[in-house]
């Protein structure tokens, strides 16, 4: 059977770290409040020379090297972002140019914090349909650029970064074939006002700032994520106990705990990076995946569940045998 197999992962973070204590000097908040309500201790913030495209390029180079490939071996780039370098062209084409792998397919996907799951779904479909052989799937964001730094209810929650995986179309056989096993994606546009940016090309003509009703988003996130995880497990014909690792979107440590509890998964099977990275939107899942691959927790052959929920609302999950 033709499968999209993860053959390399990579990530990149801006060089500047912003701690909770430093933030508390700018807005009316405390390290204690942020840690207790979110689990976040610090986040990386991009400087002027660090952009969604530069971070994506660095993460991609690391993923391509981990796969033992050259950039020219990649013929598809799908980049998930809500914070592109330019309104157009797609940031994926900037990354393609930076990497020097011209001529393939390159485009962006906009599904905010679920963007990486959407990008994986699209790339997996294209690889299995024979439209490409090797795909770079990237989540990259500079949310610091769309934060209202005077709004303590949002500015403490987000950070910048990028993560990438290389997927290769392979004929897999045997009892435990590697690759993407099942993916489910969803969207429900009725909740736009709970999480959105108050600007846009076609409306205000400005970039705008992120606005969120955090408590309501929290409620929807726990319900939607538990549901989509069950859907994917059922589609794969597996049990929760078969899953080796849950690599969730890193929005809030309490959402991670609640989701794992609803599924009956042990907290030590959940990869957590929200303490170091905060919420990096589309970058958070591939950043966490790369961290756990590189520190040796996630091993080849293991079953890994990726999941995310974000603005739109959009949400999704994908089960992968590494
Ligand atoms: N520092 C100190 N106090 C803060 C604060 C901050 N940074 N932000 C909010 N508060 C205050 C509020 O003003 C409120 O005060 P009040 O009770 O006097 O009105 C109080 O803390 C509680 O606020 P509330 O919003 O009810 O807290 P919460 O427990 O729901 O936590 C979030 C807030 C945002 C951390 C939480 O709702 C959350 O994580 N939601 C999900 C967000 C998310 O995942 N978004 C991205 C999805 S992709």
mmCIF file of N, CA and C and ligand atoms in Angstrom, residues 27-30 33-34 37-38 113 152-154 156-158 195 212-218 221 249 251-252 254-255 279 309-311, ligand 1:
data_model
loop_
_atom_site.group_PDB
_atom_site.id
_atom_site.type_symbol
_atom_site.label_atom_id
_atom_site.label_comp_id
_atom_site.label_asym_id
_atom_site.label_seq_id
_atom_site.Cartn_x
_atom_site.Cartn_y
_atom_site.Cartn_z
ATOM 1 N N UNK A 27 3.053 44.230 31.195
ATOM 2 C CA UNK A 27 1.593 44.240 31.367
ATOM 3 C C UNK A 27 1.246 43.771 32.773
ATOM 4 N N UNK A 28 -0.017 43.988 33.153
ATOM 5 C CA UNK A 28 -0.470 43.662 34.513
ATOM 6 C C UNK A 28 -0.707 42.155 34.632
ATOM 7 N N UNK A 29 0.387 41.407 34.853
ATOM 8 C CA UNK A 29 0.280 39.953 35.020
ATOM 9 C C UNK A 29 1.392 39.492 35.947
ATOM 10 N N UNK A 30 1.377 38.202 36.267
ATOM 11 C CA UNK A 30 2.448 37.655 37.113
ATOM 12 C C UNK A 30 2.874 36.303 36.562
ATOM 13 N N UNK A 33 0.397 33.631 37.843
ATOM 14 C CA UNK A 33 -0.877 33.518 37.126
ATOM 15 C C UNK A 33 -0.666 32.739 35.823
ATOM 16 N N UNK A 34 0.367 33.116 35.061
ATOM 17 C CA UNK A 34 0.573 32.491 33.744
ATOM 18 C C UNK A 34 0.873 30.998 33.909
ATOM 19 N N UNK A 37 -2.401 29.091 35.192
ATOM 20 C CA UNK A 37 -3.524 29.000 34.239
ATOM 21 C C UNK A 37 -3.147 28.349 32.917
ATOM 22 N N UNK A 38 -1.847 28.373 32.557
ATOM 23 C CA UNK A 38 -1.481 27.907 31.204
ATOM 24 C C UNK A 38 -0.325 26.916 31.170
ATOM 25 N N UNK A 113 -4.204 27.489 14.126
ATOM 26 C CA UNK A 113 -3.480 26.513 14.976
ATOM 27 C C UNK A 113 -3.618 25.078 14.472
ATOM 28 N N UNK A 152 -3.429 41.737 28.278
ATOM 29 C CA UNK A 152 -2.816 40.651 29.071
ATOM 30 C C UNK A 152 -3.522 39.318 28.881
ATOM 31 N N UNK A 153 -4.791 39.355 28.389
ATOM 32 C CA UNK A 153 -5.519 38.089 28.240
ATOM 33 C C UNK A 153 -5.051 37.286 27.020
ATOM 34 N N UNK A 154 -4.286 37.927 26.121
ATOM 35 C CA UNK A 154 -3.793 37.185 24.947
ATOM 36 C C UNK A 154 -2.269 37.212 24.801
ATOM 37 N N UNK A 156 0.217 37.014 26.676
ATOM 38 C CA UNK A 156 1.054 36.099 27.467
ATOM 39 C C UNK A 156 1.044 34.678 26.904
ATOM 40 N N UNK A 157 0.130 34.401 25.951
ATOM 41 C CA UNK A 157 -0.144 33.002 25.578
ATOM 42 C C UNK A 157 0.644 32.490 24.378
ATOM 43 N N UNK A 158 1.199 33.407 23.570
ATOM 44 C CA UNK A 158 1.725 32.982 22.269
ATOM 45 C C UNK A 158 3.228 33.194 22.126
ATOM 46 N N UNK A 195 -12.344 33.764 18.336
ATOM 47 C CA UNK A 195 -10.897 33.766 18.093
ATOM 48 C C UNK A 195 -10.656 34.232 16.665
ATOM 49 N N UNK A 212 -9.416 37.194 21.386
ATOM 50 C CA UNK A 212 -9.871 35.861 21.800
ATOM 51 C C UNK A 212 -10.688 35.915 23.083
ATOM 52 N N UNK A 213 -11.762 35.110 23.090
ATOM 53 C CA UNK A 213 -12.490 34.862 24.343
ATOM 54 C C UNK A 213 -11.995 33.505 24.847
ATOM 55 N N UNK A 214 -10.956 33.572 25.662
ATOM 56 C CA UNK A 214 -10.198 32.373 26.037
ATOM 57 C C UNK A 214 -11.015 31.283 26.689
ATOM 58 N N UNK A 215 -11.904 31.686 27.611
ATOM 59 C CA UNK A 215 -12.635 30.660 28.363
ATOM 60 C C UNK A 215 -13.532 29.838 27.440
ATOM 61 N N UNK A 216 -14.204 30.534 26.491
ATOM 62 C CA UNK A 216 -15.085 29.808 25.569
ATOM 63 C C UNK A 216 -14.299 28.921 24.597
ATOM 64 N N UNK A 217 -13.143 29.446 24.150
ATOM 65 C CA UNK A 217 -12.293 28.632 23.245
ATOM 66 C C UNK A 217 -11.885 27.355 23.969
ATOM 67 N N UNK A 218 -11.512 27.491 25.213
ATOM 68 C CA UNK A 218 -11.093 26.360 26.045
ATOM 69 C C UNK A 218 -12.171 25.261 26.049
ATOM 70 N N UNK A 221 -12.463 23.565 22.726
ATOM 71 C CA UNK A 221 -11.254 22.794 22.394
ATOM 72 C C UNK A 221 -11.310 21.403 23.012
ATOM 73 N N UNK A 249 -1.446 19.989 19.961
ATOM 74 C CA UNK A 249 -1.232 21.433 19.829
ATOM 75 C C UNK A 249 -1.000 21.992 21.226
ATOM 76 N N UNK A 251 -1.444 24.668 23.369
ATOM 77 C CA UNK A 251 -2.097 25.947 23.672
ATOM 78 C C UNK A 251 -2.085 26.232 25.164
ATOM 79 N N UNK A 252 -2.305 25.193 25.943
ATOM 80 C CA UNK A 252 -2.495 25.394 27.378
ATOM 81 C C UNK A 252 -2.339 24.028 28.051
ATOM 82 N N UNK A 254 -3.491 22.920 30.658
ATOM 83 C CA UNK A 254 -4.749 22.381 31.202
ATOM 84 C C UNK A 254 -5.586 21.720 30.108
ATOM 85 N N UNK A 255 -5.502 22.238 28.845
ATOM 86 C CA UNK A 255 -6.220 21.588 27.739
ATOM 87 C C UNK A 255 -5.566 20.229 27.460
ATOM 88 N N UNK A 279 2.128 29.016 22.935
ATOM 89 C CA UNK A 279 1.327 28.582 21.781
ATOM 90 C C UNK A 279 1.932 29.194 20.510
ATOM 91 N N UNK A 309 -6.405 22.250 17.457
ATOM 92 C CA UNK A 309 -7.670 22.992 17.323
ATOM 93 C C UNK A 309 -7.321 24.473 17.305
ATOM 94 N N UNK A 310 -7.987 25.238 16.453
ATOM 95 C CA UNK A 310 -7.649 26.649 16.385
ATOM 96 C C UNK A 310 -8.764 27.493 15.799
ATOM 97 N N UNK A 311 -8.412 28.727 15.472
ATOM 98 C CA UNK A 311 -9.366 29.718 14.973
ATOM 99 C C UNK A 311 -10.143 29.189 13.778
HETATM 100 N N1 LIG B 1 -2.599 37.882 34.149
HETATM 101 C C1 LIG B 1 -3.373 38.049 35.237
HETATM 102 N N2 LIG B 1 -4.705 37.958 35.202
HETATM 103 C C2 LIG B 1 -5.275 37.696 34.021
HETATM 104 C C3 LIG B 1 -4.526 37.529 32.841
HETATM 105 C C4 LIG B 1 -3.136 37.640 32.942
HETATM 106 N N3 LIG B 1 -2.317 37.475 31.885
HETATM 107 N N4 LIG B 1 -5.371 37.272 31.828
HETATM 108 C C5 LIG B 1 -6.607 37.278 32.335
HETATM 109 N N5 LIG B 1 -6.562 37.547 33.658
HETATM 110 C C6 LIG B 1 -7.671 37.644 34.595
HETATM 111 C C7 LIG B 1 -8.978 37.950 33.924
HETATM 112 O O1 LIG B 1 -9.106 39.339 33.708
HETATM 113 C C8 LIG B 1 -9.980 37.416 34.917
HETATM 114 O O2 LIG B 1 -10.139 38.376 35.934
HETATM 115 P P1 LIG B 1 -11.598 38.623 36.564
HETATM 116 O O3 LIG B 1 -11.994 37.298 37.150
HETATM 117 O O4 LIG B 1 -11.330 39.699 37.540
HETATM 118 O O5 LIG B 1 -12.461 39.027 35.399
HETATM 119 C C9 LIG B 1 -9.267 36.217 35.516
HETATM 120 O O6 LIG B 1 -7.874 36.373 35.204
HETATM 121 C C10 LIG B 1 -9.761 34.882 34.981
HETATM 122 O O7 LIG B 1 -9.828 34.968 33.581
HETATM 123 P P2 LIG B 1 -10.342 33.761 32.695
HETATM 124 O O8 LIG B 1 -10.315 34.167 31.267
HETATM 125 O O9 LIG B 1 -11.618 33.223 33.266
HETATM 126 O O10 LIG B 1 -9.196 32.678 33.015
HETATM 127 P P3 LIG B 1 -9.059 31.214 32.520
HETATM 128 O O11 LIG B 1 -8.833 30.332 33.658
HETATM 129 O O12 LIG B 1 -10.135 30.855 31.535
HETATM 130 O O13 LIG B 1 -7.685 31.282 31.727
HETATM 131 C C11 LIG B 1 -6.880 31.351 29.451
HETATM 132 C C12 LIG B 1 -7.547 32.118 30.594
HETATM 133 C C13 LIG B 1 -6.841 32.258 28.246
HETATM 134 C C14 LIG B 1 -5.494 30.982 29.898
HETATM 135 C C15 LIG B 1 -7.684 30.083 29.151
HETATM 136 O O14 LIG B 1 -9.050 30.379 29.040
HETATM 137 C C16 LIG B 1 -7.238 29.413 27.896
HETATM 138 O O15 LIG B 1 -6.137 28.938 27.776
HETATM 139 N N6 LIG B 1 -8.140 29.303 26.902
HETATM 140 C C17 LIG B 1 -7.864 28.634 25.681
HETATM 141 C C18 LIG B 1 -7.083 29.533 24.817
HETATM 142 C C19 LIG B 1 -6.553 28.815 23.662
HETATM 143 O O16 LIG B 1 -6.184 27.679 23.733
HETATM 144 N N7 LIG B 1 -6.455 29.523 22.571
HETATM 145 C C20 LIG B 1 -5.829 29.094 21.407
HETATM 146 C C21 LIG B 1 -6.549 28.007 20.752
HETATM 147 S S1 LIG B 1 -5.664 27.735 19.329
#
